[in-house]
Amino acid sequence: MIIDFHTHIFPEKIAERTISALATSSASKPHTNGTESGLIYAMEGSGVTLSINLPVLTKPSQIDSIISFGNEINSKYSEAVNNILSGSEEGSAPAILSFAGIHPNDEAPEEHLELIKSLGFLGIKIHPDYQGTYFDDEKYIRILAYAKRLGLITVTHAGIDGAFPGEPIKCTPTRVLRALDKLGGYDRLVLAHLGGGKVEDEVYSLLAGENIYFDTAYILTLAERSHLYRIIERHGEDKILFATDSPWSEATRDLSVIRSLGLSKSQEEKILSKNALKLLSK
């Protein structure tokens, strides 16, 4: 089984213009059209069983539409997702599980997190760069503390984002450590891009080994193989989640990188699905 822990899809009516705008701002080439059907088609071609959709709110007012779209996706795939999480995915078609999202300027984050939890969402996504807020800001600490209390997973962008050249990095390893200290730890926190895109040395020296997860979104074909291996080795294969950042990378290519690192079969299985199953089923 293969689980892609970091993907992005958009409603059909906005997908084309959204993907076009994001591609331009980040100078990136999309590998799907950013729709549900586009992701499913890519999954069928690469053998991915389950993809996690991670929405990003660029303003607080988007929360209702994000929750509505996520609910629609989760309702459609609920039976397939339940089978996958229970280990009975044999013969199942590819499925998508959507997280929700929240903005640091939300005036009622606890209320919205309670709603997200009550609707059955397993986690939320935040993006410090697109949301214009440093990861250790008290606005995020308030959100993270309540998400932790509710048992929600939080996935955050970490490191440099290509859409913000020259701007200060909003989620650095140092800021992550400050936040973890304020939170008293958070073992359901996932840092995208193997702990921080383009800050691999800091990730290795400051974050590797902390009781948090790293996903592999977008970084596998960019970072040196030696950097990838040493971070995985130091952090531990139990805390690494396979991810592509689809549509900005694609699974077939990223899987080939994972399989070229010289990891054991057991290590690969943990990274490709077992760690995700464990986290999603807690």
PDB file of C-alpha atoms in Angstrom:
ATOM      1  CA  MET A   1       0.000   0.000   0.000  1.00  0.00           C
ATOM      2  CA  ILE A   2       1.104   3.576  -0.693  1.00  0.00           C
ATOM      3  CA  ILE A   3      -0.310   6.617   1.099  1.00  0.00           C
ATOM      4  CA  ASP A   4       0.461  10.114  -0.170  1.00  0.00           C
ATOM      5  CA  PHE A   5       0.150  12.333   2.894  1.00  0.00           C
ATOM      6  CA  HIS A   6       0.332  15.719   1.148  1.00  0.00           C
ATOM      7  CA  THR A   7      -1.733  16.619  -1.910  1.00  0.00           C
ATOM      8  CA  HIS A   8      -3.901  19.525  -3.044  1.00  0.00           C
ATOM      9  CA  ILE A   9      -7.174  19.508  -4.962  1.00  0.00           C
ATOM     10  CA  PHE A  10      -9.680  22.270  -5.646  1.00  0.00           C
ATOM     11  CA  PRO A  11     -13.343  22.439  -6.670  1.00  0.00           C
ATOM     12  CA  GLU A  12     -13.803  22.127 -10.430  1.00  0.00           C
ATOM     13  CA  LYS A  13     -15.055  25.697 -10.809  1.00  0.00           C
ATOM     14  CA  ILE A  14     -11.872  27.270  -9.413  1.00  0.00           C
ATOM     15  CA  ALA A  15      -9.216  24.621 -10.091  1.00  0.00           C
ATOM     16  CA  GLU A  16      -7.974  25.915 -13.444  1.00  0.00           C
ATOM     17  CA  ARG A  17      -7.442  29.515 -12.407  1.00  0.00           C
ATOM     18  CA  THR A  18      -6.085  28.539  -8.979  1.00  0.00           C
ATOM     19  CA  ILE A  19      -3.499  26.152 -10.391  1.00  0.00           C
ATOM     20  CA  SER A  20      -2.534  28.677 -13.055  1.00  0.00           C
ATOM     21  CA  ALA A  21      -1.989  31.409 -10.466  1.00  0.00           C
ATOM     22  CA  LEU A  22      -0.011  29.135  -8.147  1.00  0.00           C
ATOM     23  CA  ALA A  23       2.140  27.855 -11.008  1.00  0.00           C
ATOM     24  CA  THR A  24       2.994  31.407 -12.012  1.00  0.00           C
ATOM     25  CA  SER A  25       3.771  32.644  -8.499  1.00  0.00           C
ATOM     26  CA  SER A  26       5.958  29.654  -7.634  1.00  0.00           C
ATOM     27  CA  ALA A  27       7.469  29.063 -11.100  1.00  0.00           C
ATOM     28  CA  SER A  28       6.361  25.437 -10.804  1.00  0.00           C
ATOM     29  CA  LYS A  29       4.852  23.054 -13.324  1.00  0.00           C
ATOM     30  CA  PRO A  30       1.741  21.154 -12.193  1.00  0.00           C
ATOM     31  CA  HIS A  31       1.512  17.421 -12.872  1.00  0.00           C
ATOM     32  CA  THR A  32      -2.296  17.271 -12.581  1.00  0.00           C
ATOM     33  CA  ASN A  33      -5.062  19.808 -13.219  1.00  0.00           C
ATOM     34  CA  GLY A  34      -5.637  20.200  -9.484  1.00  0.00           C
ATOM     35  CA  THR A  35      -9.046  18.516  -9.441  1.00  0.00           C
ATOM     36  CA  GLU A  36     -10.304  15.454  -7.619  1.00  0.00           C
ATOM     37  CA  SER A  37     -10.540  13.501 -10.889  1.00  0.00           C
ATOM     38  CA  GLY A  38      -7.041  14.607 -11.893  1.00  0.00           C
ATOM     39  CA  LEU A  39      -5.579  13.333  -8.635  1.00  0.00           C
ATOM     40  CA  ILE A  40      -7.443  10.026  -8.864  1.00  0.00           C
ATOM     41  CA  TYR A  41      -6.141   9.520 -12.415  1.00  0.00           C
ATOM     42  CA  ALA A  42      -2.573  10.160 -11.224  1.00  0.00           C
ATOM     43  CA  MET A  43      -3.036   7.753  -8.316  1.00  0.00           C
ATOM     44  CA  GLU A  44      -4.233   5.022 -10.638  1.00  0.00           C
ATOM     45  CA  GLY A  45      -1.090   5.447 -12.714  1.00  0.00           C
ATOM     46  CA  SER A  46       1.320   5.385  -9.783  1.00  0.00           C
ATOM     47  CA  GLY A  47      -0.277   2.822  -7.476  1.00  0.00           C
ATOM     48  CA  VAL A  48      -1.106   5.236  -4.654  1.00  0.00           C
ATOM     49  CA  THR A  49      -3.986   3.867  -2.570  1.00  0.00           C
ATOM     50  CA  LEU A  50      -4.890   6.908  -0.466  1.00  0.00           C
ATOM     51  CA  SER A  51      -4.124  10.611  -0.811  1.00  0.00           C
ATOM     52  CA  ILE A  52      -4.572  13.236   1.889  1.00  0.00           C
ATOM     53  CA  ASN A  53      -5.933  16.558   0.628  1.00  0.00           C
ATOM     54  CA  LEU A  54      -4.528  19.564   2.487  1.00  0.00           C
ATOM     55  CA  PRO A  55      -6.423  22.834   1.930  1.00  0.00           C
ATOM     56  CA  VAL A  56      -4.807  26.199   2.652  1.00  0.00           C
ATOM     57  CA  LEU A  57      -6.878  29.183   3.790  1.00  0.00           C
ATOM     58  CA  THR A  58      -5.469  32.490   2.587  1.00  0.00           C
ATOM     59  CA  LYS A  59      -8.118  34.399   4.545  1.00  0.00           C
ATOM     60  CA  PRO A  60     -10.321  33.460   7.518  1.00  0.00           C
ATOM     61  CA  SER A  61     -13.574  33.824   5.561  1.00  0.00           C
ATOM     62  CA  GLN A  62     -12.722  30.772   3.441  1.00  0.00           C
ATOM     63  CA  ILE A  63     -13.285  28.346   6.286  1.00  0.00           C
ATOM     64  CA  ASP A  64     -16.909  27.510   5.451  1.00  0.00           C
ATOM     65  CA  SER A  65     -16.157  26.705   1.814  1.00  0.00           C
ATOM     66  CA  ILE A  66     -13.078  24.675   2.786  1.00  0.00           C
ATOM     67  CA  ILE A  67     -15.075  22.632   5.288  1.00  0.00           C
ATOM     68  CA  SER A  68     -17.902  22.144   2.791  1.00  0.00           C
ATOM     69  CA  PHE A  69     -15.571  20.884   0.044  1.00  0.00           C
ATOM     70  CA  GLY A  70     -13.698  18.634   2.470  1.00  0.00           C
ATOM     71  CA  ASN A  71     -16.971  17.175   3.724  1.00  0.00           C
ATOM     72  CA  GLU A  72     -18.046  16.464   0.159  1.00  0.00           C
ATOM     73  CA  ILE A  73     -14.805  14.598  -0.556  1.00  0.00           C
ATOM     74  CA  ASN A  74     -14.878  12.655   2.707  1.00  0.00           C
ATOM     75  CA  SER A  75     -18.500  11.612   2.257  1.00  0.00           C
ATOM     76  CA  LYS A  76     -17.785  10.327  -1.246  1.00  0.00           C
ATOM     77  CA  TYR A  77     -14.819   8.192  -0.195  1.00  0.00           C
ATOM     78  CA  SER A  78     -15.809   7.305   3.375  1.00  0.00           C
ATOM     79  CA  GLU A  79     -16.313   3.579   2.809  1.00  0.00           C
ATOM     80  CA  ALA A  80     -13.078   3.186   0.859  1.00  0.00           C
ATOM     81  CA  VAL A  81     -11.104   5.216   3.421  1.00  0.00           C
ATOM     82  CA  ASN A  82     -12.515   3.189   6.309  1.00  0.00           C
ATOM     83  CA  ASN A  83     -11.474  -0.004   4.540  1.00  0.00           C
ATOM     84  CA  ILE A  84      -7.983   1.321   3.954  1.00  0.00           C
ATOM     85  CA  LEU A  85      -7.535   2.487   7.547  1.00  0.00           C
ATOM     86  CA  SER A  86      -8.752  -0.874   8.817  1.00  0.00           C
ATOM     87  CA  GLY A  87      -6.270  -2.678   6.593  1.00  0.00           C
ATOM     88  CA  SER A  88      -8.892  -4.055   4.204  1.00  0.00           C
ATOM     89  CA  GLU A  89      -7.920  -2.094   1.110  1.00  0.00           C
ATOM     90  CA  GLU A  90      -7.498  -5.149  -1.109  1.00  0.00           C
ATOM     91  CA  GLY A  91      -9.123  -4.465  -4.448  1.00  0.00           C
ATOM     92  CA  SER A  92     -10.188  -0.962  -3.473  1.00  0.00           C
ATOM     93  CA  ALA A  93     -10.073   1.895  -5.951  1.00  0.00           C
ATOM     94  CA  PRO A  94      -7.924   4.925  -5.042  1.00  0.00           C
ATOM     95  CA  ALA A  95      -9.460   7.161  -2.381  1.00  0.00           C
ATOM     96  CA  ILE A  96      -8.992  10.679  -1.043  1.00  0.00           C
ATOM     97  CA  LEU A  97      -9.240  11.826   2.565  1.00  0.00           C
ATOM     98  CA  SER A  98      -9.496  15.566   3.117  1.00  0.00           C
ATOM     99  CA  PHE A  99      -8.227  17.481   6.100  1.00  0.00           C
ATOM    100  CA  ALA A 100      -9.653  20.880   6.982  1.00  0.00           C
ATOM    101  CA  GLY A 101      -7.777  24.150   7.329  1.00  0.00           C
ATOM    102  CA  ILE A 102      -7.746  27.197   9.536  1.00  0.00           C
ATOM    103  CA  HIS A 103      -6.292  30.716   9.370  1.00  0.00           C
ATOM    104  CA  PRO A 104      -4.294  32.337  12.195  1.00  0.00           C
ATOM    105  CA  ASN A 105      -6.477  35.455  11.996  1.00  0.00           C
ATOM    106  CA  ASP A 106      -9.598  33.414  12.705  1.00  0.00           C
ATOM    107  CA  GLU A 107     -11.469  35.215  15.473  1.00  0.00           C
ATOM    108  CA  ALA A 108     -12.962  31.986  16.868  1.00  0.00           C
ATOM    109  CA  PRO A 109     -10.370  29.240  16.246  1.00  0.00           C
ATOM    110  CA  GLU A 110     -11.501  27.039  19.137  1.00  0.00           C
ATOM    111  CA  GLU A 111     -15.091  27.083  17.885  1.00  0.00           C
ATOM    112  CA  HIS A 112     -14.012  26.202  14.359  1.00  0.00           C
ATOM    113  CA  LEU A 113     -11.640  23.474  15.533  1.00  0.00           C
ATOM    114  CA  GLU A 114     -14.472  21.967  17.570  1.00  0.00           C
ATOM    115  CA  LEU A 115     -16.628  21.990  14.428  1.00  0.00           C
ATOM    116  CA  ILE A 116     -13.834  20.414  12.373  1.00  0.00           C
ATOM    117  CA  LYS A 117     -13.442  17.657  14.958  1.00  0.00           C
ATOM    118  CA  SER A 118     -17.202  17.054  15.238  1.00  0.00           C
ATOM    119  CA  LEU A 119     -17.493  16.631  11.456  1.00  0.00           C
ATOM    120  CA  GLY A 120     -14.960  13.821  11.534  1.00  0.00           C
ATOM    121  CA  PHE A 121     -11.947  15.572  10.047  1.00  0.00           C
ATOM    122  CA  LEU A 122      -8.708  13.997  11.269  1.00  0.00           C
ATOM    123  CA  GLY A 123      -6.519  17.044  10.871  1.00  0.00           C
ATOM    124  CA  ILE A 124      -5.854  20.558   9.632  1.00  0.00           C
ATOM    125  CA  LYS A 125      -3.323  22.255   7.357  1.00  0.00           C
ATOM    126  CA  ILE A 126      -1.653  25.585   8.005  1.00  0.00           C
ATOM    127  CA  HIS A 127       0.790  27.478   5.795  1.00  0.00           C
ATOM    128  CA  PRO A 128       2.776  30.229   7.536  1.00  0.00           C
ATOM    129  CA  ASP A 129       3.925  31.832   4.259  1.00  0.00           C
ATOM    130  CA  TYR A 130       0.537  32.029   2.545  1.00  0.00           C
ATOM    131  CA  GLN A 131      -1.004  33.068   5.870  1.00  0.00           C
ATOM    132  CA  GLY A 132       1.630  35.716   6.590  1.00  0.00           C
ATOM    133  CA  THR A 133       2.388  34.535  10.127  1.00  0.00           C
ATOM    134  CA  TYR A 134       5.465  33.103  11.831  1.00  0.00           C
ATOM    135  CA  PHE A 135       5.032  29.552  13.078  1.00  0.00           C
ATOM    136  CA  ASP A 136       5.809  30.443  16.699  1.00  0.00           C
ATOM    137  CA  ASP A 137       3.412  33.411  16.718  1.00  0.00           C
ATOM    138  CA  GLU A 138       0.856  33.276  19.516  1.00  0.00           C
ATOM    139  CA  LYS A 139      -1.958  33.062  16.947  1.00  0.00           C
ATOM    140  CA  TYR A 140      -0.613  29.724  15.782  1.00  0.00           C
ATOM    141  CA  ILE A 141       0.209  28.582  19.313  1.00  0.00           C
ATOM    142  CA  ARG A 142      -3.440  29.136  20.242  1.00  0.00           C
ATOM    143  CA  ILE A 143      -4.554  27.018  17.268  1.00  0.00           C
ATOM    144  CA  LEU A 144      -1.940  24.303  17.776  1.00  0.00           C
ATOM    145  CA  ALA A 145      -2.657  24.008  21.494  1.00  0.00           C
ATOM    146  CA  TYR A 146      -6.346  23.459  20.868  1.00  0.00           C
ATOM    147  CA  ALA A 147      -5.741  21.102  17.954  1.00  0.00           C
ATOM    148  CA  LYS A 148      -3.442  19.099  20.217  1.00  0.00           C
ATOM    149  CA  ARG A 149      -6.129  19.031  22.921  1.00  0.00           C
ATOM    150  CA  LEU A 150      -8.663  17.697  20.401  1.00  0.00           C
ATOM    151  CA  GLY A 151      -6.285  15.065  19.059  1.00  0.00           C
ATOM    152  CA  LEU A 152      -6.152  16.601  15.591  1.00  0.00           C
ATOM    153  CA  ILE A 153      -3.179  16.187  13.283  1.00  0.00           C
ATOM    154  CA  THR A 154      -1.641  19.454  12.094  1.00  0.00           C
ATOM    155  CA  VAL A 155       0.372  19.590   8.867  1.00  0.00           C
ATOM    156  CA  THR A 156       2.382  22.746   8.268  1.00  0.00           C
ATOM    157  CA  HIS A 157       4.514  23.987   5.428  1.00  0.00           C
ATOM    158  CA  ALA A 158       8.110  24.258   6.643  1.00  0.00           C
ATOM    159  CA  GLY A 159      11.165  25.911   5.167  1.00  0.00           C
ATOM    160  CA  ILE A 160      11.391  28.051   2.033  1.00  0.00           C
ATOM    161  CA  ASP A 161       8.429  28.423  -0.313  1.00  0.00           C
ATOM    162  CA  GLY A 162       9.235  29.240  -3.931  1.00  0.00           C
ATOM    163  CA  ALA A 163       6.305  31.633  -4.182  1.00  0.00           C
ATOM    164  CA  PHE A 164       7.933  33.997  -1.670  1.00  0.00           C
ATOM    165  CA  PRO A 165      11.476  34.634  -2.933  1.00  0.00           C
ATOM    166  CA  GLY A 166      13.577  36.842  -0.715  1.00  0.00           C
ATOM    167  CA  GLU A 167      11.062  36.928   2.120  1.00  0.00           C
ATOM    168  CA  PRO A 168      11.897  35.725   5.646  1.00  0.00           C
ATOM    169  CA  ILE A 169      11.160  32.040   6.214  1.00  0.00           C
ATOM    170  CA  LYS A 170       8.046  31.835   8.360  1.00  0.00           C
ATOM    171  CA  CYS A 171       8.587  28.276   9.622  1.00  0.00           C
ATOM    172  CA  THR A 172      12.234  27.571  10.454  1.00  0.00           C
ATOM    173  CA  PRO A 173      13.582  24.742  12.630  1.00  0.00           C
ATOM    174  CA  THR A 174      14.318  27.282  15.378  1.00  0.00           C
ATOM    175  CA  ARG A 175      10.744  28.582  15.333  1.00  0.00           C
ATOM    176  CA  VAL A 176       9.422  25.013  15.399  1.00  0.00           C
ATOM    177  CA  LEU A 177      11.466  24.294  18.522  1.00  0.00           C
ATOM    178  CA  ARG A 178      10.122  27.463  20.185  1.00  0.00           C
ATOM    179  CA  ALA A 179       6.568  26.434  19.366  1.00  0.00           C
ATOM    180  CA  LEU A 180       7.085  22.891  20.657  1.00  0.00           C
ATOM    181  CA  ASP A 181       8.448  24.302  23.890  1.00  0.00           C
ATOM    182  CA  LYS A 182       5.372  26.518  24.300  1.00  0.00           C
ATOM    183  CA  LEU A 183       3.090  23.585  23.520  1.00  0.00           C
ATOM    184  CA  GLY A 184       4.833  21.077  25.750  1.00  0.00           C
ATOM    185  CA  GLY A 185       5.358  18.917  22.649  1.00  0.00           C
ATOM    186  CA  TYR A 186       2.922  17.886  19.943  1.00  0.00           C
ATOM    187  CA  ASP A 187       3.373  14.354  18.632  1.00  0.00           C
ATOM    188  CA  ARG A 188       0.713  14.758  15.920  1.00  0.00           C
ATOM    189  CA  LEU A 189       2.519  17.637  14.230  1.00  0.00           C
ATOM    190  CA  VAL A 190       3.721  17.020  10.658  1.00  0.00           C
ATOM    191  CA  LEU A 191       6.365  19.260   9.095  1.00  0.00           C
ATOM    192  CA  ALA A 192       6.189  19.216   5.321  1.00  0.00           C
ATOM    193  CA  HIS A 193       9.218  19.003   3.021  1.00  0.00           C
ATOM    194  CA  LEU A 194      11.212  16.712   5.332  1.00  0.00           C
ATOM    195  CA  GLY A 195      11.179  19.251   8.141  1.00  0.00           C
ATOM    196  CA  GLY A 196      11.974  22.278   5.997  1.00  0.00           C
ATOM    197  CA  GLY A 197      12.627  22.789   2.319  1.00  0.00           C
ATOM    198  CA  LYS A 198      16.111  24.118   1.509  1.00  0.00           C
ATOM    199  CA  VAL A 199      17.116  24.293   5.192  1.00  0.00           C
ATOM    200  CA  GLU A 200      18.205  20.651   5.417  1.00  0.00           C
ATOM    201  CA  ASP A 201      21.312  21.324   7.523  1.00  0.00           C
ATOM    202  CA  GLU A 202      19.257  23.094  10.192  1.00  0.00           C
ATOM    203  CA  VAL A 203      16.638  20.357  10.102  1.00  0.00           C
ATOM    204  CA  TYR A 204      19.337  17.754  10.629  1.00  0.00           C
ATOM    205  CA  SER A 205      21.046  19.576  13.490  1.00  0.00           C
ATOM    206  CA  LEU A 206      17.987  21.002  15.291  1.00  0.00           C
ATOM    207  CA  LEU A 207      14.861  18.953  14.504  1.00  0.00           C
ATOM    208  CA  ALA A 208      15.837  15.430  13.499  1.00  0.00           C
ATOM    209  CA  GLY A 209      14.968  13.144  16.398  1.00  0.00           C
ATOM    210  CA  GLU A 210      12.167  15.323  17.818  1.00  0.00           C
ATOM    211  CA  ASN A 211       8.848  13.581  18.505  1.00  0.00           C
ATOM    212  CA  ILE A 212       7.114  14.963  15.404  1.00  0.00           C
ATOM    213  CA  TYR A 213       6.624  13.760  11.838  1.00  0.00           C
ATOM    214  CA  PHE A 214       8.286  14.883   8.606  1.00  0.00           C
ATOM    215  CA  ASP A 215       6.626  14.375   5.232  1.00  0.00           C
ATOM    216  CA  THR A 216       8.578  14.097   1.979  1.00  0.00           C
ATOM    217  CA  ALA A 217       6.457  16.510  -0.094  1.00  0.00           C
ATOM    218  CA  TYR A 218       8.223  18.154  -3.050  1.00  0.00           C
ATOM    219  CA  ILE A 219      11.721  17.634  -1.669  1.00  0.00           C
ATOM    220  CA  LEU A 220      12.690  14.184  -2.924  1.00  0.00           C
ATOM    221  CA  THR A 221      13.901  15.276  -6.348  1.00  0.00           C
ATOM    222  CA  LEU A 222      15.414  18.546  -5.121  1.00  0.00           C
ATOM    223  CA  ALA A 223      17.569  17.605  -2.134  1.00  0.00           C
ATOM    224  CA  GLU A 224      20.776  15.614  -2.361  1.00  0.00           C
ATOM    225  CA  ARG A 225      20.278  11.899  -1.730  1.00  0.00           C
ATOM    226  CA  SER A 226      22.821  12.117   1.085  1.00  0.00           C
ATOM    227  CA  HIS A 227      20.773  14.839   2.819  1.00  0.00           C
ATOM    228  CA  LEU A 228      17.598  12.770   2.501  1.00  0.00           C
ATOM    229  CA  TYR A 229      19.204   9.632   3.875  1.00  0.00           C
ATOM    230  CA  ARG A 230      20.925  11.247   6.836  1.00  0.00           C
ATOM    231  CA  ILE A 231      17.772  13.101   7.934  1.00  0.00           C
ATOM    232  CA  ILE A 232      15.704   9.926   7.677  1.00  0.00           C
ATOM    233  CA  GLU A 233      18.386   7.970   9.546  1.00  0.00           C
ATOM    234  CA  ARG A 234      18.650  10.519  12.366  1.00  0.00           C
ATOM    235  CA  HIS A 235      14.940  11.285  12.656  1.00  0.00           C
ATOM    236  CA  GLY A 236      13.937   7.621  12.451  1.00  0.00           C
ATOM    237  CA  GLU A 237      11.898   5.889   9.779  1.00  0.00           C
ATOM    238  CA  ASP A 238       8.943   5.660  12.189  1.00  0.00           C
ATOM    239  CA  LYS A 239       8.365   9.422  11.839  1.00  0.00           C
ATOM    240  CA  ILE A 240       8.615   9.857   8.061  1.00  0.00           C
ATOM    241  CA  LEU A 241       5.532  10.063   5.806  1.00  0.00           C
ATOM    242  CA  PHE A 242       5.654   9.620   2.046  1.00  0.00           C
ATOM    243  CA  ALA A 243       4.162  12.649   0.293  1.00  0.00           C
ATOM    244  CA  THR A 244       4.349  14.346  -3.091  1.00  0.00           C
ATOM    245  CA  ASP A 245       2.740  17.799  -2.799  1.00  0.00           C
ATOM    246  CA  SER A 246       0.658  16.896  -5.870  1.00  0.00           C
ATOM    247  CA  PRO A 247       0.081  18.564  -8.271  1.00  0.00           C
ATOM    248  CA  TRP A 248       3.592  20.024  -7.802  1.00  0.00           C
ATOM    249  CA  SER A 249       5.315  16.666  -7.852  1.00  0.00           C
ATOM    250  CA  GLU A 250       4.172  13.203  -8.830  1.00  0.00           C
ATOM    251  CA  ALA A 251       4.284   9.855  -7.104  1.00  0.00           C
ATOM    252  CA  THR A 252       6.009   7.661  -9.685  1.00  0.00           C
ATOM    253  CA  ARG A 253       9.078   9.889  -9.724  1.00  0.00           C
ATOM    254  CA  ASP A 254       9.113  10.396  -5.954  1.00  0.00           C
ATOM    255  CA  LEU A 255       8.687   6.686  -5.268  1.00  0.00           C
ATOM    256  CA  SER A 256      11.727   5.969  -7.404  1.00  0.00           C
ATOM    257  CA  VAL A 257      13.772   8.287  -5.174  1.00  0.00           C
ATOM    258  CA  ILE A 258      12.603   6.576  -1.981  1.00  0.00           C
ATOM    259  CA  ARG A 259      13.496   3.200  -3.481  1.00  0.00           C
ATOM    260  CA  SER A 260      16.945   4.442  -4.473  1.00  0.00           C
ATOM    261  CA  LEU A 261      18.013   5.408  -0.946  1.00  0.00           C
ATOM    262  CA  GLY A 262      19.099   1.935   0.091  1.00  0.00           C
ATOM    263  CA  LEU A 263      16.513   1.612   2.855  1.00  0.00           C
ATOM    264  CA  SER A 264      15.395  -1.806   4.053  1.00  0.00           C
ATOM    265  CA  LYS A 265      12.030  -3.212   2.973  1.00  0.00           C
ATOM    266  CA  SER A 266      10.720  -2.638   6.496  1.00  0.00           C
ATOM    267  CA  GLN A 267      11.849   1.000   6.455  1.00  0.00           C
ATOM    268  CA  GLU A 268      10.241   1.589   3.058  1.00  0.00           C
ATOM    269  CA  GLU A 269       6.942   0.043   4.171  1.00  0.00           C
ATOM    270  CA  LYS A 270       6.818   2.312   7.207  1.00  0.00           C
ATOM    271  CA  ILE A 271       7.496   5.421   5.155  1.00  0.00           C
ATOM    272  CA  LEU A 272       5.142   4.510   2.302  1.00  0.00           C
ATOM    273  CA  SER A 273       2.118   3.561   4.401  1.00  0.00           C
ATOM    274  CA  LYS A 274       2.506   2.084   7.874  1.00  0.00           C
ATOM    275  CA  ASN A 275       3.426   5.341   9.614  1.00  0.00           C
ATOM    276  CA  ALA A 276       0.501   7.125   7.962  1.00  0.00           C
ATOM    277  CA  LEU A 277      -1.919   4.342   8.915  1.00  0.00           C
ATOM    278  CA  LYS A 278      -0.755   4.517  12.503  1.00  0.00           C
ATOM    279  CA  LEU A 279      -1.078   8.296  12.674  1.00  0.00           C
ATOM    280  CA  LEU A 280      -4.476   8.408  10.965  1.00  0.00           C
ATOM    281  CA  SER A 281      -5.874   5.606  13.114  1.00  0.00           C
ATOM    282  CA  LYS A 282      -4.849   6.997  16.536  1.00  0.00           C
TER     283      LYS A 282
END
